Amino acid sequence: MCGIIGYIGSKEAVPILLDGLKKLEYRGYDSAGIAVLKDNKIKIVKCKGKVAKLENLLEKDAPKGNIGLGHTRWATHGKPNDINAHPHNGCNSEIVVVHNGIIENYMSLRERLILEGHNFISETDTEVLPHLIESNYHNDFTLAVKESLKEIEGSYAIGVISTRDPGKIVASRCGSPLIIGIGEGEMFLASDIPALLIYTNRVIFLEEREIATITKDGVEIINSKGKILHKKVINIDWGEEMIEKSGYKHFMLKEIFQETMVIRNNLEGRINLSTKTLQPENLPLPLDRIKEIERISILACGSSYYTALAGKYIFEELTGIPVEVDYSSEFRYRKILLGKKDLAILISQSGETADTLAALRACRKAGSYILALTNVRGSAISREADSVMYIKAGPEIGVATTKAFVSQLMCLYILSLYFAQVRKTLDLSEINKIISELIKIPQMVEIILLKEPEIIKLSEEFHKYHNFLYLGRGINYPIALEGALKLKEISYIHAEGYAAGEMKHGPIALLDKTFPVVVIVPQDKVYTKVINNIKEVKARDTLVLAIATEGDKEIINIADKVIYIPKTLDILYPILSVIPLQLFAYHIADRLGCDVDKPRNLAKSVTVE
Ligand code: M6R
């Protein structure tokens, strides 16, 4: 949802801004731009399209200067074009702003400013900001920004530079993330950590409505009332190599191949691998809380919603606690029926998804205990939750989530085993049995990843189809939904996920030989039911690709193609069955020449409604 980068120091700003924009491009890539301040002039270069296009423009004529801002856009107000691209200017080219978020009252502000004589050129909501700051500017840059933000309704992360006070960047946030990076004689501003890692790992997370005045030697941060704050500097332990492609063609492929490692990371410290027991000291939630939970409500968006759905099966099976699962975007506008004995689990890789954050706040109002499962330390959701379980996936750059998905599943398994132990819904031998199998999952994942050549061949055959149906039953139903989402979001092929038993209630009408079906059919308790569903599909001349258990002799006589996954416990199949579906989607999209890491119209973290 737009990426912001800022630099102030003694180096040339443009290369640093461009490098930052490339690292933030996953947040939006409709248009890109930079502004550089030198000799009391601000030069702006911006264009429709990706950062590579901006880089080409800058190769010919890059503005010189040591202070600058950059922006990569995911369009909300105003279509992607050169004029709507950020940065935006006030009337006299003296105040320049980059913005991530939505200014909800921009129409009324714009009308007022036009009456005051301001001249607007873009269709964006953002453009009101430089004009508003211009109109509130009476000698003090920070104060002008502070007074202007008081008039803003909506969400924002902003960076502002001005020729009237040229040695500063003023920045603030409300609802969209913003981080300050601390260097030696230089300072940085960014929407996310990866953009800063090459320069510094010392960062300050700005909180809601705080305003930072950044010079090359440091930063002063005030709250919205003007009180000076002394904020903690956090050392980030992510290495620079973690945000490189490391020889893979795309981040998505690299991230799929990191799944073995992230599953191990999630076991580490939470499960004692020799005794095969849980390590409660490293697990979230006070014991009393766990004992008194009457209901769990899991809230999330997109793929995280599908892990939440799998979580329902896992929690209900292992703990007997009733679980409700909701899209955050639906939950937030419904009558909230949660109470003090309910546990709300918010799942969000980025920790910044606007709808999930709003759902969290609704749960807070209802008095429920809030547990966040997120990947990003310092993210809004991690800061506002009562407890956080980090999903330990490391930076995920590909817009389509892969390793974060399996990491979230791992957390849900471990958490529900912990609840089962505390509430004694399983005896220790049953817990031990699941843990013994869980710790074998990384080796099983390695076996699946070795099947990549087979999946590449399958992509050759399947990439020419325009519609797919994905079927799964029981705990693999959410994986059918995720498999279909992966294919559609990166290859733009229409794909629908369905509960296998529901197929005959409608979707079967679609099927013929042009409409392949991907079925998840492990040898679990609904195996024979799914086999019957496959037979119903085959009776319509449809091509079937099955994800089945190694050693299943029957499936090859029924399905046309099979990808085998290792045998495991019924409840653990999702973490294995999703991986071939991720690889399948990746190779189809790559074969079709799609921009796998940056699919059209999408952004990695959706910080607007
Ligand atoms: O950061 P979050 O987990 O809150 O993001 C939720 C969705 O936006 C995300 O999962 C989205 O659906 C991805 N494109 C899926 O690959």
XYZ file of C-alpha atoms and ligand atoms in Angstrom:
625
model
C 0.000 0.000 0.000
C 2.683 2.466 -1.046
C 6.250 2.547 0.150
C 8.053 5.577 1.551
C 11.794 6.127 1.765
C 13.686 9.161 3.006
C 17.357 10.077 3.356
C 19.222 12.929 4.998
C 23.008 12.903 5.340
C 26.092 13.691 3.322
C 25.808 11.103 0.527
C 23.990 11.548 -2.771
C 20.337 10.831 -1.986
C 19.163 9.411 -5.335
C 20.963 6.001 -5.267
C 19.822 5.460 -1.665
C 16.237 6.393 -2.505
C 16.206 4.132 -5.557
C 17.640 1.207 -3.634
C 15.035 1.725 -0.895
C 12.222 1.921 -3.426
C 13.296 -1.392 -4.979
C 13.102 -3.033 -1.539
C 9.698 -1.467 -0.897
C 8.241 -2.161 -4.304
C 6.275 -5.122 -2.945
C 4.068 -2.490 -1.244
C 2.848 -1.050 -4.544
C 4.152 -0.574 -8.049
C 1.728 1.562 -10.024
C 4.079 4.527 -10.144
C 7.226 5.785 -8.487
C 8.955 9.076 -7.787
C 11.631 10.930 -5.862
C 12.206 14.481 -4.645
C 15.650 15.882 -3.854
C 16.362 19.124 -2.046
C 19.459 21.188 -2.893
C 20.310 24.901 -2.861
C 16.816 25.808 -1.733
C 15.195 24.026 -4.630
C 13.331 20.731 -4.706
C 13.538 18.694 -7.875
C 10.907 16.012 -8.443
C 11.162 13.121 -10.906
C 8.191 10.746 -11.086
C 6.412 8.501 -13.541
C 3.727 5.905 -14.021
C 5.124 2.365 -13.826
C 7.644 0.464 -11.785
C 10.808 1.656 -10.055
C 12.876 0.334 -12.998
C 11.215 2.957 -15.224
C 12.021 5.707 -12.737
C 15.597 4.429 -12.597
C 15.856 4.749 -16.390
C 14.627 8.325 -16.212
C 17.131 9.110 -13.468
C 20.028 7.582 -15.400
C 19.723 10.426 -17.876
C 19.385 13.248 -15.360
C 19.477 12.492 -11.641
C 19.061 15.476 -9.332
C 22.001 16.007 -6.971
C 21.523 16.583 -3.252
C 21.797 14.957 0.171
C 18.178 15.179 1.306
C 15.354 13.403 -0.423
C 12.153 11.425 -0.347
C 10.972 8.540 -2.518
C 7.638 6.821 -3.043
C 6.275 3.740 -4.774
C 2.519 3.850 -5.212
C -0.452 1.518 -4.985
C -3.202 3.709 -6.396
C -6.277 4.453 -4.278
C -7.472 7.932 -5.339
C -6.698 8.745 -8.934
C -5.533 6.285 -11.570
C -1.854 5.445 -11.968
C -0.320 8.174 -14.153
C 2.622 10.582 -14.045
C 0.646 13.386 -12.400
C -0.912 11.277 -9.662
C 2.475 9.715 -8.837
C 4.109 10.965 -5.609
C 5.841 13.142 -4.398
C 3.270 15.947 -4.398
C 3.940 19.647 -4.271
C 2.266 22.708 -2.777
C 1.719 25.841 -4.890
C 5.224 27.251 -4.748
C 7.272 24.039 -4.936
C 8.385 24.764 -1.393
C 6.700 21.885 0.392
C 6.818 18.331 -0.910
C 5.061 15.308 0.554
C 5.054 11.527 0.115
C 2.117 9.694 1.663
C 0.920 6.152 2.347
C -2.722 5.835 3.410
C -6.036 7.487 2.633
C -7.158 10.980 3.608
C -10.868 10.487 4.015
C -11.861 14.152 4.311
C -9.737 15.270 1.371
C -12.690 16.540 -0.689
C -13.775 19.124 1.886
C -10.164 20.159 2.563
C -9.505 20.473 -1.158
C -12.588 22.674 -1.677
C -11.570 24.924 1.201
C -7.972 25.217 -0.015
C -9.133 26.009 -3.568
C -11.269 28.835 -2.146
C -8.136 30.064 -0.351
C -6.407 30.221 -3.741
C -4.506 26.924 -3.839
C -4.045 25.282 -7.186
C -4.467 21.483 -7.485
C -3.195 19.431 -10.387
C -3.706 15.773 -9.441
C -6.724 13.612 -8.606
C -5.107 12.297 -5.418
C -6.182 12.710 -1.811
C -2.507 13.253 -0.938
C -2.212 16.575 -2.711
C -4.186 18.336 0.020
C -1.288 17.721 2.409
C 1.390 20.004 0.894
C -1.239 22.717 0.377
C -2.507 22.393 3.928
C 1.025 22.535 5.352
C 1.709 25.554 3.145
C -1.358 27.268 4.516
C -0.422 26.425 8.154
C 3.242 27.425 7.752
C 4.228 30.363 9.998
C 8.004 30.032 10.514
C 7.982 26.597 12.133
C 8.106 23.550 9.805
C 7.282 20.877 12.407
C 4.460 22.957 13.846
C 2.978 23.451 10.371
C 2.904 19.674 9.855
C 1.501 19.122 13.356
C -1.302 21.653 12.874
C -2.138 20.252 9.436
C -2.368 16.677 10.678
C -4.945 17.793 13.253
C -7.265 18.478 10.315
C -6.737 15.107 8.660
C -9.193 12.234 8.957
C -8.012 8.861 7.706
C -4.713 7.054 7.667
C -1.280 8.294 6.834
C 2.439 7.802 6.951
C 4.104 10.891 5.536
C 7.508 12.337 4.819
C 7.764 16.085 4.159
C 10.636 18.288 2.998
C 10.629 22.048 2.576
C 12.875 24.680 1.053
C 11.819 26.965 3.895
C 13.691 24.768 6.400
C 16.025 22.732 4.196
C 17.998 20.643 6.738
C 15.060 18.523 7.862
C 12.607 15.786 7.019
C 9.399 15.910 9.037
C 7.539 12.621 9.290
C 4.463 11.243 10.990
C 2.145 8.267 10.957
C -1.380 7.226 11.849
C -2.582 3.818 10.687
C 0.272 3.246 8.225
C 3.752 2.159 9.298
C 6.862 4.353 9.409
C 10.329 3.604 10.726
C 13.326 5.837 11.328
C 16.762 4.351 10.664
C 19.735 5.705 12.586
C 23.110 5.909 10.857
C 26.404 7.736 11.545
C 25.879 11.317 10.437
C 22.909 10.222 8.346
C 19.312 9.247 9.007
C 16.701 7.313 7.071
C 12.956 7.022 6.890
C 11.107 3.983 5.522
C 7.818 2.121 5.476
C 9.521 -1.149 6.314
C 12.766 -2.574 7.662
C 14.169 -4.236 4.466
C 14.685 -0.801 2.886
C 17.082 0.176 5.674
C 19.000 -3.003 6.437
C 21.869 -2.309 4.049
C 22.592 0.971 5.926
C 21.632 0.321 9.532
C 19.903 -2.134 11.818
C 19.184 0.514 14.495
C 15.629 1.723 14.147
C 12.877 3.600 15.935
C 9.257 2.639 15.264
C 7.039 5.699 15.115
C 3.772 5.249 17.006
C 0.364 6.650 16.085
C 0.347 10.433 15.612
C 3.949 10.919 16.707
C 5.827 13.518 14.700
C 9.539 13.188 13.967
C 11.822 16.007 12.943
C 14.838 14.349 11.375
C 18.173 16.023 10.688
C 21.352 14.286 9.544
C 22.551 14.147 13.170
C 19.478 12.788 14.883
C 15.768 12.932 15.444
C 13.386 14.702 17.791
C 10.040 13.008 18.276
C 6.978 14.637 19.787
C 3.488 13.358 20.417
C 0.403 15.039 18.977
C 0.294 17.387 21.989
C 3.859 18.527 21.352
C 5.503 16.668 24.265
C 9.068 15.503 23.498
C 9.372 11.710 23.684
C 12.429 9.580 24.430
C 11.939 6.532 22.266
C 13.733 3.214 22.430
C 16.163 2.360 19.637
C 15.597 -1.248 18.511
C 18.348 -3.444 17.038
C 16.962 -5.540 14.192
C 18.537 -8.979 13.859
C 17.644 -9.550 10.177
C 20.708 -9.875 7.930
C 21.030 -8.147 4.583
C 21.242 -11.550 2.822
C 17.722 -12.285 4.037
C 16.352 -9.711 1.639
C 18.273 -10.844 -1.458
C 17.106 -13.406 -4.020
C 20.218 -15.573 -3.358
C 20.322 -16.983 -6.892
C 16.611 -17.817 -7.154
C 14.712 -16.395 -10.121
C 12.078 -14.896 -7.829
C 11.649 -14.171 -4.129
C 8.569 -16.388 -4.154
C 10.623 -19.423 -5.187
C 13.332 -18.623 -2.649
C 10.678 -18.284 0.039
C 9.083 -21.644 -0.836
C 12.524 -23.246 -0.545
C 13.004 -21.583 2.858
C 10.000 -23.438 4.253
C 12.036 -26.245 5.777
C 14.071 -23.661 7.664
C 11.121 -21.568 8.869
C 9.327 -24.669 10.153
C 12.466 -25.531 12.145
C 12.632 -21.930 13.411
C 9.091 -22.277 14.701
C 9.883 -25.501 16.544
C 13.008 -24.040 18.109
C 12.510 -22.852 21.675
C 8.871 -23.925 21.645
C 9.355 -27.680 21.503
C 12.150 -29.602 23.174
C 13.313 -31.848 20.358
C 14.864 -34.502 22.614
C 12.036 -34.877 25.137
C 9.392 -34.086 22.492
C 7.605 -31.843 24.950
C 6.380 -28.270 24.813
C 8.399 -25.424 26.315
C 5.605 -23.373 27.904
C 8.057 -20.716 29.125
C 8.369 -19.583 25.477
C 4.688 -19.745 24.612
C 2.242 -16.859 24.891
C -0.736 -16.328 27.213
C -1.008 -16.637 30.993
C -2.151 -20.089 32.191
C -5.237 -18.666 33.908
C -6.327 -17.114 30.631
C -5.959 -20.377 28.751
C -8.038 -22.177 31.371
C -10.905 -19.735 31.258
C -11.350 -19.391 27.465
C -14.891 -20.278 26.425
C -14.578 -19.487 22.735
C -11.902 -18.501 20.237
C -12.473 -16.016 17.459
C -9.818 -15.963 14.723
C -9.705 -12.930 12.450
C -7.594 -12.377 9.363
C -7.597 -11.486 5.660
C -6.537 -13.255 2.459
C -4.240 -16.235 2.918
C -4.024 -15.539 6.642
C -7.794 -16.113 6.718
C -7.207 -19.553 5.218
C -4.678 -20.430 7.936
C -7.305 -19.198 10.395
C -9.823 -21.617 8.847
C -7.338 -24.476 9.222
C -6.861 -23.219 12.785
C -10.538 -23.863 13.473
C -10.111 -27.544 12.600
C -6.900 -27.762 14.634
C -8.170 -26.027 17.794
C -11.530 -27.754 17.822
C -9.948 -31.176 17.299
C -7.193 -30.803 19.892
C -8.761 -28.553 22.531
C -12.520 -28.889 22.131
C -12.849 -25.092 22.327
C -15.423 -23.768 19.820
C -13.760 -21.571 17.218
C -15.262 -18.941 14.960
C -13.356 -17.625 11.978
C -14.078 -14.374 10.221
C -12.695 -12.104 7.568
C -11.495 -9.049 9.510
C -13.206 -6.836 6.933
C -16.597 -8.452 7.665
C -16.166 -8.856 11.397
C -15.390 -5.180 12.026
C -18.782 -4.020 10.710
C -20.927 -6.688 12.360
C -22.440 -6.661 15.828
C -19.532 -7.824 17.967
C -20.659 -10.604 20.268
C -17.342 -11.303 21.943
C -16.775 -10.956 25.664
C -14.187 -11.264 28.407
C -14.018 -15.068 28.293
C -13.300 -15.090 24.564
C -9.842 -15.219 23.076
C -9.361 -13.218 19.883
C -6.519 -14.415 17.658
C -5.509 -11.950 14.947
C -3.363 -13.425 12.196
C -1.391 -11.117 9.941
C 1.977 -11.681 8.297
C 2.635 -7.963 7.938
C 0.983 -6.961 11.201
C -0.272 -3.885 9.357
C -3.403 -5.017 7.481
C -5.899 -2.193 8.119
C -8.973 -4.430 8.419
C -7.257 -6.814 10.834
C -6.041 -3.900 12.927
C -9.591 -2.524 13.031
C -10.904 -5.985 14.011
C -8.323 -6.084 16.802
C -9.583 -2.751 18.097
C -13.180 -4.000 18.005
C -12.127 -7.052 20.079
C -10.354 -4.729 22.491
C -13.575 -2.753 22.974
C -15.457 -5.993 23.614
C -12.983 -6.777 26.424
C -11.541 -9.968 24.911
C -7.948 -11.033 25.400
C -5.994 -10.435 22.180
C -3.287 -12.681 20.806
C -1.518 -11.675 17.586
C 0.263 -14.068 15.236
C 2.508 -11.920 13.105
C 5.875 -11.879 11.381
C 6.853 -8.285 11.972
C 8.167 -6.991 15.267
C 7.040 -3.456 15.978
C 4.094 -3.732 13.582
C 0.841 -2.055 14.622
C -0.886 -5.367 15.358
C 2.036 -6.632 17.450
C 2.027 -3.425 19.473
C -1.683 -3.390 20.193
C -2.136 -7.065 21.135
C -1.989 -8.392 24.697
C 0.350 -11.225 23.644
C 2.246 -11.904 20.441
C 3.422 -15.175 18.950
C 5.936 -14.363 16.205
C 5.685 -16.656 13.221
C 9.472 -16.508 12.638
C 9.306 -16.574 8.831
C 11.942 -13.860 8.301
C 11.296 -11.143 5.709
C 8.762 -12.241 3.084
C 9.189 -10.133 -0.050
C 7.107 -12.018 -2.648
C 3.647 -10.474 -2.662
C 2.060 -13.932 -2.676
C 2.606 -15.400 0.753
C 4.213 -18.859 1.009
C 6.622 -19.349 3.895
C 4.536 -17.127 6.185
C 1.537 -19.371 5.480
C 3.304 -22.516 6.711
C 4.801 -20.564 9.624
C 1.333 -19.465 10.706
C 0.152 -23.078 10.530
C 3.094 -24.164 12.693
C 2.182 -21.572 15.318
C -1.434 -22.750 15.344
C -0.350 -26.388 15.848
C 1.999 -25.505 18.698
C -0.488 -23.167 20.330
C -3.338 -25.661 20.238
C -1.104 -28.415 21.644
C -0.201 -26.032 24.451
C -3.862 -25.268 25.146
C -4.646 -29.003 25.038
C -1.919 -29.622 27.623
C -3.049 -26.817 29.947
C -6.730 -27.731 29.664
C -5.983 -31.477 29.703
C -8.090 -32.178 26.634
C -5.381 -34.558 25.386
C -3.241 -36.789 27.566
C 0.521 -36.422 27.454
C 0.993 -39.491 25.262
C -1.358 -38.069 22.628
C 0.457 -34.719 22.741
C 3.764 -36.528 22.515
C 2.571 -38.463 19.459
C 1.620 -35.277 17.580
C 4.854 -33.548 18.586
C 6.902 -36.559 17.421
C 5.264 -36.243 14.012
C 5.479 -32.440 13.953
C 9.231 -32.517 14.351
C 9.496 -34.797 11.308
C 7.706 -32.209 9.136
C 10.903 -30.374 8.021
C 12.328 -33.599 6.485
C 8.993 -34.276 4.799
C 9.006 -30.760 3.351
C 12.480 -31.403 1.963
C 11.135 -34.487 0.190
C 8.302 -32.451 -1.365
C 10.673 -29.721 -2.530
C 12.726 -32.371 -4.367
C 9.652 -32.945 -6.531
C 10.029 -29.522 -8.162
C 11.112 -31.004 -11.560
C 7.912 -33.107 -11.632
C 5.852 -30.018 -10.867
C 7.625 -28.031 -13.589
C 6.543 -30.743 -16.076
C 2.968 -30.564 -14.809
C 2.990 -26.772 -15.226
C 3.886 -27.319 -18.884
C 0.705 -29.346 -19.332
C -1.643 -27.287 -17.166
C -0.609 -23.692 -17.949
C -2.809 -23.541 -21.067
C -6.102 -23.858 -19.150
C -8.126 -20.785 -18.224
C -10.160 -22.129 -15.286
C -9.356 -24.399 -12.372
C -11.365 -25.873 -9.519
C -9.500 -26.786 -6.310
C -11.162 -29.293 -3.983
C -10.358 -30.350 -0.447
C -12.310 -31.776 2.444
C -12.029 -31.407 6.207
C -8.812 -29.725 7.259
C -7.611 -29.677 3.642
C -10.543 -27.555 2.502
C -8.762 -24.300 3.530
C -5.744 -25.537 1.572
C -7.910 -25.878 -1.554
C -8.887 -22.227 -1.038
C -5.254 -21.230 -0.624
C -4.135 -23.259 -3.669
C -6.730 -21.488 -5.810
C -5.761 -18.057 -4.429
C -2.079 -18.709 -5.162
C -2.824 -19.617 -8.767
C -5.164 -16.711 -9.471
C -3.130 -13.985 -7.801
C 0.143 -14.684 -9.583
C -0.937 -16.196 -12.927
C -4.286 -14.358 -13.421
C -5.906 -17.710 -14.238
C -9.386 -18.058 -12.799
C -9.352 -20.605 -9.960
C -11.925 -21.425 -7.315
C -11.487 -23.337 -4.102
C -14.383 -25.468 -2.910
C -15.217 -27.952 -0.188
C -15.161 -31.254 -2.105
C -18.557 -32.320 -0.750
C -20.136 -29.069 -1.951
C -19.050 -29.557 -5.550
C -22.195 -31.413 -6.535
C -24.305 -28.518 -5.232
C -23.307 -26.197 -8.061
C -19.735 -26.039 -9.371
C -20.009 -29.444 -11.023
C -22.083 -27.666 -13.693
C -18.899 -25.915 -14.825
C -16.877 -29.034 -15.404
C -15.809 -30.394 -18.765
C -12.501 -31.232 -20.368
C -11.445 -27.568 -20.466
C -11.757 -27.130 -16.690
C -9.128 -29.089 -14.702
C -9.674 -29.993 -11.071
C -6.931 -30.089 -8.448
C -7.907 -32.347 -5.549
C -6.212 -32.686 -2.179
C -6.796 -36.299 -1.250
C -4.461 -37.543 1.488
C -5.191 -40.886 3.149
C -7.076 -39.378 6.061
C -10.497 -40.044 7.563
C -12.371 -38.498 4.611
C -10.226 -40.230 1.966
C -12.965 -42.476 0.531
C -15.391 -39.542 0.436
C -12.936 -37.497 -1.620
C -12.245 -40.480 -3.899
C -15.983 -40.544 -4.626
C -15.866 -36.826 -5.393
C -13.006 -37.447 -7.843
C -15.052 -40.161 -9.550
C -17.920 -37.689 -9.949
C -15.478 -35.257 -11.552
C -13.965 -37.881 -13.845
C -17.433 -38.831 -15.068
C -17.515 -35.326 -16.649
C -14.340 -35.925 -18.692
C -12.405 -33.558 -16.480
C -8.623 -33.627 -16.050
C -7.716 -34.330 -12.411
C -4.472 -33.533 -10.621
C -4.365 -35.135 -7.182
C -2.209 -34.331 -4.168
C -2.095 -37.733 -2.489
C -0.232 -39.743 0.119
C 2.954 -41.551 -0.891
C 2.143 -45.258 -1.206
C -1.498 -44.713 -2.229
C -1.930 -47.358 -4.948
C -5.557 -46.562 -5.748
C -5.267 -42.897 -6.669
C -3.255 -43.310 -9.857
C -6.090 -45.393 -11.354
C -8.566 -42.577 -10.706
C -6.711 -39.271 -11.143
C -4.835 -38.308 -14.309
C -1.791 -36.902 -12.541
C -0.582 -37.262 -8.969
C 1.874 -35.406 -6.767
C 2.700 -37.508 -3.726
C 3.370 -36.102 -0.274
C 4.737 -38.099 2.671
C 2.375 -39.877 5.061
C 1.625 -38.043 8.284
C -1.150 -37.604 10.853
C -4.502 -36.434 9.448
C -4.316 -33.136 11.271
C -0.846 -32.280 9.918
C -1.538 -32.792 6.198
C -2.239 -29.093 5.407
C 1.344 -28.046 6.064
C 2.486 -30.612 3.475
C -0.332 -30.388 0.931
C 0.009 -26.633 0.480
C 3.626 -26.815 -0.706
C 3.102 -28.574 -4.076
C 0.227 -26.157 -4.709
C 2.533 -23.182 -4.126
C 5.133 -24.654 -6.507
C 2.448 -25.511 -9.073
C 1.099 -21.931 -9.056
C 4.612 -20.493 -9.181
C 5.694 -22.533 -12.206
C 2.490 -21.898 -14.139
C 2.816 -18.147 -13.527
C 6.500 -18.155 -14.410
C 5.835 -20.130 -17.599
C 3.188 -17.559 -18.557
C 5.781 -14.816 -18.099
C 3.950 -13.158 -15.206
C 5.692 -10.844 -12.774
C 5.485 -13.423 -10.005
C 6.822 -11.297 -7.139
C 4.752 -8.266 -8.045
C 1.391 -9.393 -9.409
C -0.705 -6.669 -10.965
C -3.023 -4.606 -8.736
C -1.754 -6.227 -5.523
C 0.384 -5.030 -2.656
C 2.051 -6.952 0.117
C 0.537 -5.146 3.050
C -2.911 -3.701 2.675
C -2.877 -0.710 4.992
C -6.074 0.819 3.624
C -9.642 -0.452 3.908
O -0.176 -9.338 6.099
P -1.456 -10.116 6.177
O -1.236 -11.550 6.537
O -2.465 -9.472 7.079
O -2.039 -10.078 4.713
C -3.292 -10.632 4.412
C -3.530 -10.705 2.925
O -3.470 -9.430 2.357
C -2.526 -11.621 2.221
O -2.504 -12.904 2.779
C -2.869 -11.699 0.722
O -4.058 -12.405 0.537
C -1.729 -12.325 -0.070
N -1.703 -11.743 -1.365
C -1.844 -13.788 -0.248
O -0.819 -14.324 -1.004
